[in-house]
Amino acid sequence: MSAPILSSAAPLAGDRARRRALFNLLVALLALPACWLLFSQLDKIWPVVVAMEGARFMAAATLLGAAMALGPLAAALGFLLAVWFGVDSVYRPRRRPSPRLDRLIVALGLLVWFVPALTAAGIAGQAVAIGRIHFVRPPRDYLLATDPVAFWQGVGFWLIMAGLSGFLAWRYWRPRLLPASAPRS
């Protein structure tokens, strides 16, 4: 007896990463409207839960709290993992090339990776432009005119955060965008 002939070879690493990206994108796209629906109907749901008593109240309140906590987390993590696996799929071998989709995935990945650095630099730039920097916890506003030391410390903090975020993003992207200049390990 001969062994059965396999109709298709094992999937390539890029194909597996693209499927993972698609799955995570679907999780994000399903969780986002579900969260929106839950939070928009909360004023109608909560009075029904409050009217319950005992174990029913505990179970309903726990489920509602879990949905409110895990729904946005699933949407955010699903999106980030979709971008992560999507970028990974671009730089791995695949059966079918898709250059336009690859460019879109890389552009979205660059945007997602560098947004924290750009946001922190923007906050520092805005503070210098208007002469005031605001911190939420503890709630403080430092003005350049009245408290220049604290103001420049706040600007320095945001510049350090921008530099750190940008450095980490660059460490991730350098071997992908400039493979010849990346250090060999």
Tab-separated table of C-alpha atoms in Angstrom:
chain	number	residue	atom	x	y	z
A	1	MET	CA	0.000	0.000	0.000
A	2	SER	CA	1.239	3.441	-0.818
A	3	ALA	CA	0.877	6.505	1.377
A	4	PRO	CA	-1.895	8.938	0.442
A	5	ILE	CA	-0.782	11.904	-1.617
A	6	LEU	CA	-1.197	15.214	0.187
A	7	SER	CA	-3.070	17.705	-1.955
A	8	SER	CA	-1.340	20.762	-0.535
A	9	ALA	CA	1.941	21.455	1.130
A	10	ALA	CA	2.199	22.847	4.629
A	11	PRO	CA	1.347	26.550	4.863
A	12	LEU	CA	4.251	28.966	4.813
A	13	ALA	CA	5.087	31.195	7.786
A	14	GLY	CA	3.735	34.318	6.076
A	15	ASP	CA	0.444	32.606	5.293
A	16	ARG	CA	0.055	31.529	8.931
A	17	ALA	CA	0.832	35.047	10.146
A	18	ARG	CA	-1.672	36.526	7.673
A	19	ARG	CA	-4.394	34.154	8.962
A	20	ARG	CA	-3.587	35.122	12.555
A	21	ALA	CA	-3.797	38.785	11.564
A	22	LEU	CA	-7.173	38.226	9.931
A	23	PHE	CA	-8.493	36.368	12.985
A	24	ASN	CA	-7.372	39.146	15.336
A	25	LEU	CA	-8.815	41.797	13.039
A	26	LEU	CA	-12.148	39.968	13.129
A	27	VAL	CA	-11.984	39.865	16.939
A	28	ALA	CA	-11.388	43.626	16.996
A	29	LEU	CA	-14.120	44.319	14.460
A	30	LEU	CA	-16.634	42.240	16.413
A	31	ALA	CA	-15.644	43.520	19.857
A	32	LEU	CA	-15.725	47.205	18.913
A	33	PRO	CA	-19.425	47.447	17.945
A	34	ALA	CA	-20.354	45.103	20.797
A	35	CYS	CA	-18.616	47.476	23.240
A	36	TRP	CA	-20.268	50.484	21.675
A	37	LEU	CA	-23.669	48.805	21.967
A	38	LEU	CA	-23.052	47.813	25.584
A	39	PHE	CA	-21.844	51.245	26.679
A	40	SER	CA	-24.571	53.085	24.763
A	41	GLN	CA	-27.279	50.954	26.405
A	42	LEU	CA	-25.780	51.029	29.890
A	43	ASP	CA	-28.373	53.507	31.158
A	44	LYS	CA	-31.062	50.932	30.296
A	45	ILE	CA	-29.162	47.818	31.420
A	46	TRP	CA	-28.001	48.979	34.843
A	47	PRO	CA	-31.471	49.707	36.333
A	48	VAL	CA	-32.537	46.165	35.394
A	49	VAL	CA	-29.441	44.741	37.111
A	50	VAL	CA	-29.942	46.894	40.221
A	51	ALA	CA	-33.522	45.639	40.579
A	52	MET	CA	-32.261	42.054	40.968
A	53	GLU	CA	-31.501	40.571	44.373
A	54	GLY	CA	-29.046	38.087	45.832
A	55	ALA	CA	-27.135	35.707	43.611
A	56	ARG	CA	-28.882	36.925	40.464
A	57	PHE	CA	-27.676	40.468	41.146
A	58	MET	CA	-24.151	39.285	41.855
A	59	ALA	CA	-24.014	37.212	38.678
A	60	ALA	CA	-25.523	39.944	36.482
A	61	ALA	CA	-23.312	42.687	37.932
A	62	THR	CA	-20.221	40.504	37.570
A	63	LEU	CA	-21.040	39.640	33.957
A	64	LEU	CA	-21.761	43.272	33.128
A	65	GLY	CA	-18.520	44.409	34.754
A	66	ALA	CA	-16.539	41.697	32.975
A	67	ALA	CA	-18.056	42.654	29.622
A	68	MET	CA	-17.285	46.327	30.267
A	69	ALA	CA	-13.678	45.497	31.172
A	70	LEU	CA	-12.878	42.785	28.641
A	71	GLY	CA	-14.713	44.142	25.591
A	72	PRO	CA	-12.529	47.222	25.015
A	73	LEU	CA	-9.453	45.185	25.903
A	74	ALA	CA	-10.372	42.560	23.289
A	75	ALA	CA	-10.938	45.270	20.675
A	76	ALA	CA	-7.612	47.008	21.392
A	77	LEU	CA	-5.557	43.814	21.663
A	78	GLY	CA	-7.228	42.354	18.593
A	79	PHE	CA	-6.286	45.430	16.565
A	80	LEU	CA	-2.696	45.512	17.850
A	81	LEU	CA	-2.195	41.787	17.247
A	82	ALA	CA	-3.718	42.119	13.773
A	83	VAL	CA	-1.151	44.803	12.954
A	84	TRP	CA	1.653	42.772	14.553
A	85	PHE	CA	0.877	39.576	12.652
A	86	GLY	CA	0.110	41.545	9.492
A	87	VAL	CA	3.561	43.150	9.551
A	88	ASP	CA	5.093	39.776	10.328
A	89	SER	CA	3.339	38.269	7.315
A	90	VAL	CA	4.806	40.885	4.974
A	91	TYR	CA	8.373	39.903	5.853
A	92	ARG	CA	7.877	36.129	5.727
A	93	PRO	CA	7.465	33.850	2.715
A	94	ARG	CA	3.911	33.463	1.383
A	95	ARG	CA	2.315	31.503	-1.433
A	96	ARG	CA	0.646	34.510	-3.071
A	97	PRO	CA	2.221	37.971	-3.121
A	98	SER	CA	0.016	41.003	-2.447
A	99	PRO	CA	2.168	44.130	-2.854
A	100	ARG	CA	-0.620	46.710	-2.401
A	101	LEU	CA	-1.925	45.075	0.757
A	102	ASP	CA	1.654	44.686	2.009
A	103	ARG	CA	2.285	48.425	1.575
A	104	LEU	CA	-0.947	49.232	3.401
A	105	ILE	CA	-0.043	46.883	6.268
A	106	VAL	CA	3.466	48.360	6.572
A	107	ALA	CA	2.095	51.930	6.526
A	108	LEU	CA	-0.459	51.076	9.212
A	109	GLY	CA	2.220	49.310	11.243
A	110	LEU	CA	4.557	52.300	11.040
A	111	LEU	CA	1.739	54.578	12.128
A	112	VAL	CA	0.771	52.372	15.078
A	113	TRP	CA	4.378	51.926	16.243
A	114	PHE	CA	5.370	55.601	15.991
A	115	VAL	CA	2.144	57.263	17.240
A	116	PRO	CA	3.230	57.166	20.925
A	117	ALA	CA	6.487	58.966	20.073
A	118	LEU	CA	4.738	61.507	17.875
A	119	THR	CA	2.075	62.142	20.510
A	120	ALA	CA	4.620	62.703	23.281
A	121	ALA	CA	6.671	65.037	21.051
A	122	GLY	CA	3.473	66.868	20.123
A	123	ILE	CA	2.579	67.406	23.788
A	124	ALA	CA	6.046	68.840	24.451
A	125	GLY	CA	5.841	71.043	21.358
A	126	GLN	CA	2.390	72.314	22.281
A	127	ALA	CA	3.589	73.109	25.808
A	128	VAL	CA	6.504	75.166	24.477
A	129	ALA	CA	4.226	76.954	22.012
A	130	ILE	CA	1.604	77.980	24.588
A	131	GLY	CA	3.841	78.251	27.675
A	132	ARG	CA	1.788	75.832	29.780
A	133	ILE	CA	2.007	72.102	30.430
A	134	HIS	CA	-0.733	70.073	32.084
A	135	PHE	CA	-0.455	66.855	34.073
A	136	VAL	CA	-3.500	64.825	35.036
A	137	ARG	CA	-2.291	63.001	38.155
A	138	PRO	CA	-1.923	64.945	40.358
A	139	PRO	CA	-3.836	67.628	38.492
A	140	ARG	CA	-1.305	70.378	37.867
A	141	ASP	CA	-0.663	73.112	35.354
A	142	TYR	CA	2.865	74.468	35.140
A	143	LEU	CA	3.289	77.839	33.480
A	144	LEU	CA	6.555	78.962	31.919
A	145	ALA	CA	6.005	82.496	33.259
A	146	THR	CA	5.438	81.534	36.911
A	147	ASP	CA	7.218	78.186	37.396
A	148	PRO	CA	9.865	77.739	34.694
A	149	VAL	CA	11.755	74.897	36.418
A	150	ALA	CA	8.682	72.674	36.748
A	151	PHE	CA	7.576	73.668	33.242
A	152	TRP	CA	10.877	72.604	31.653
A	153	GLN	CA	10.930	69.419	33.732
A	154	GLY	CA	7.494	68.566	32.335
A	155	VAL	CA	8.627	69.302	28.784
A	156	GLY	CA	11.740	67.191	29.396
A	157	PHE	CA	9.602	64.322	30.671
A	158	TRP	CA	7.529	64.306	27.466
A	159	LEU	CA	10.663	64.541	25.311
A	160	ILE	CA	12.190	61.586	27.162
A	161	MET	CA	8.969	59.597	26.596
A	162	ALA	CA	9.029	60.562	22.906
A	163	GLY	CA	12.664	59.494	22.604
A	164	LEU	CA	12.090	56.191	24.384
A	165	SER	CA	8.974	55.352	22.353
A	166	GLY	CA	10.672	56.357	19.112
A	167	PHE	CA	13.778	54.331	19.947
A	168	LEU	CA	11.756	51.196	20.696
A	169	ALA	CA	9.735	51.620	17.496
A	170	TRP	CA	12.912	52.160	15.493
A	171	ARG	CA	14.511	49.042	17.016
A	172	TYR	CA	11.533	47.040	15.790
A	173	TRP	CA	11.400	48.572	12.307
A	174	ARG	CA	15.092	49.014	11.411
A	175	PRO	CA	15.783	45.379	10.433
A	176	ARG	CA	12.591	45.353	8.359
A	177	LEU	CA	13.045	48.638	6.534
A	178	LEU	CA	16.861	48.629	6.272
A	179	PRO	CA	17.940	44.964	6.388
A	180	ALA	CA	21.503	45.706	5.214
A	181	SER	CA	22.181	48.110	8.121
A	182	ALA	CA	20.699	45.911	10.843
A	183	PRO	CA	23.205	44.311	13.219
A	184	ARG	CA	23.566	40.574	12.876
A	185	SER	CA	22.864	38.537	15.988
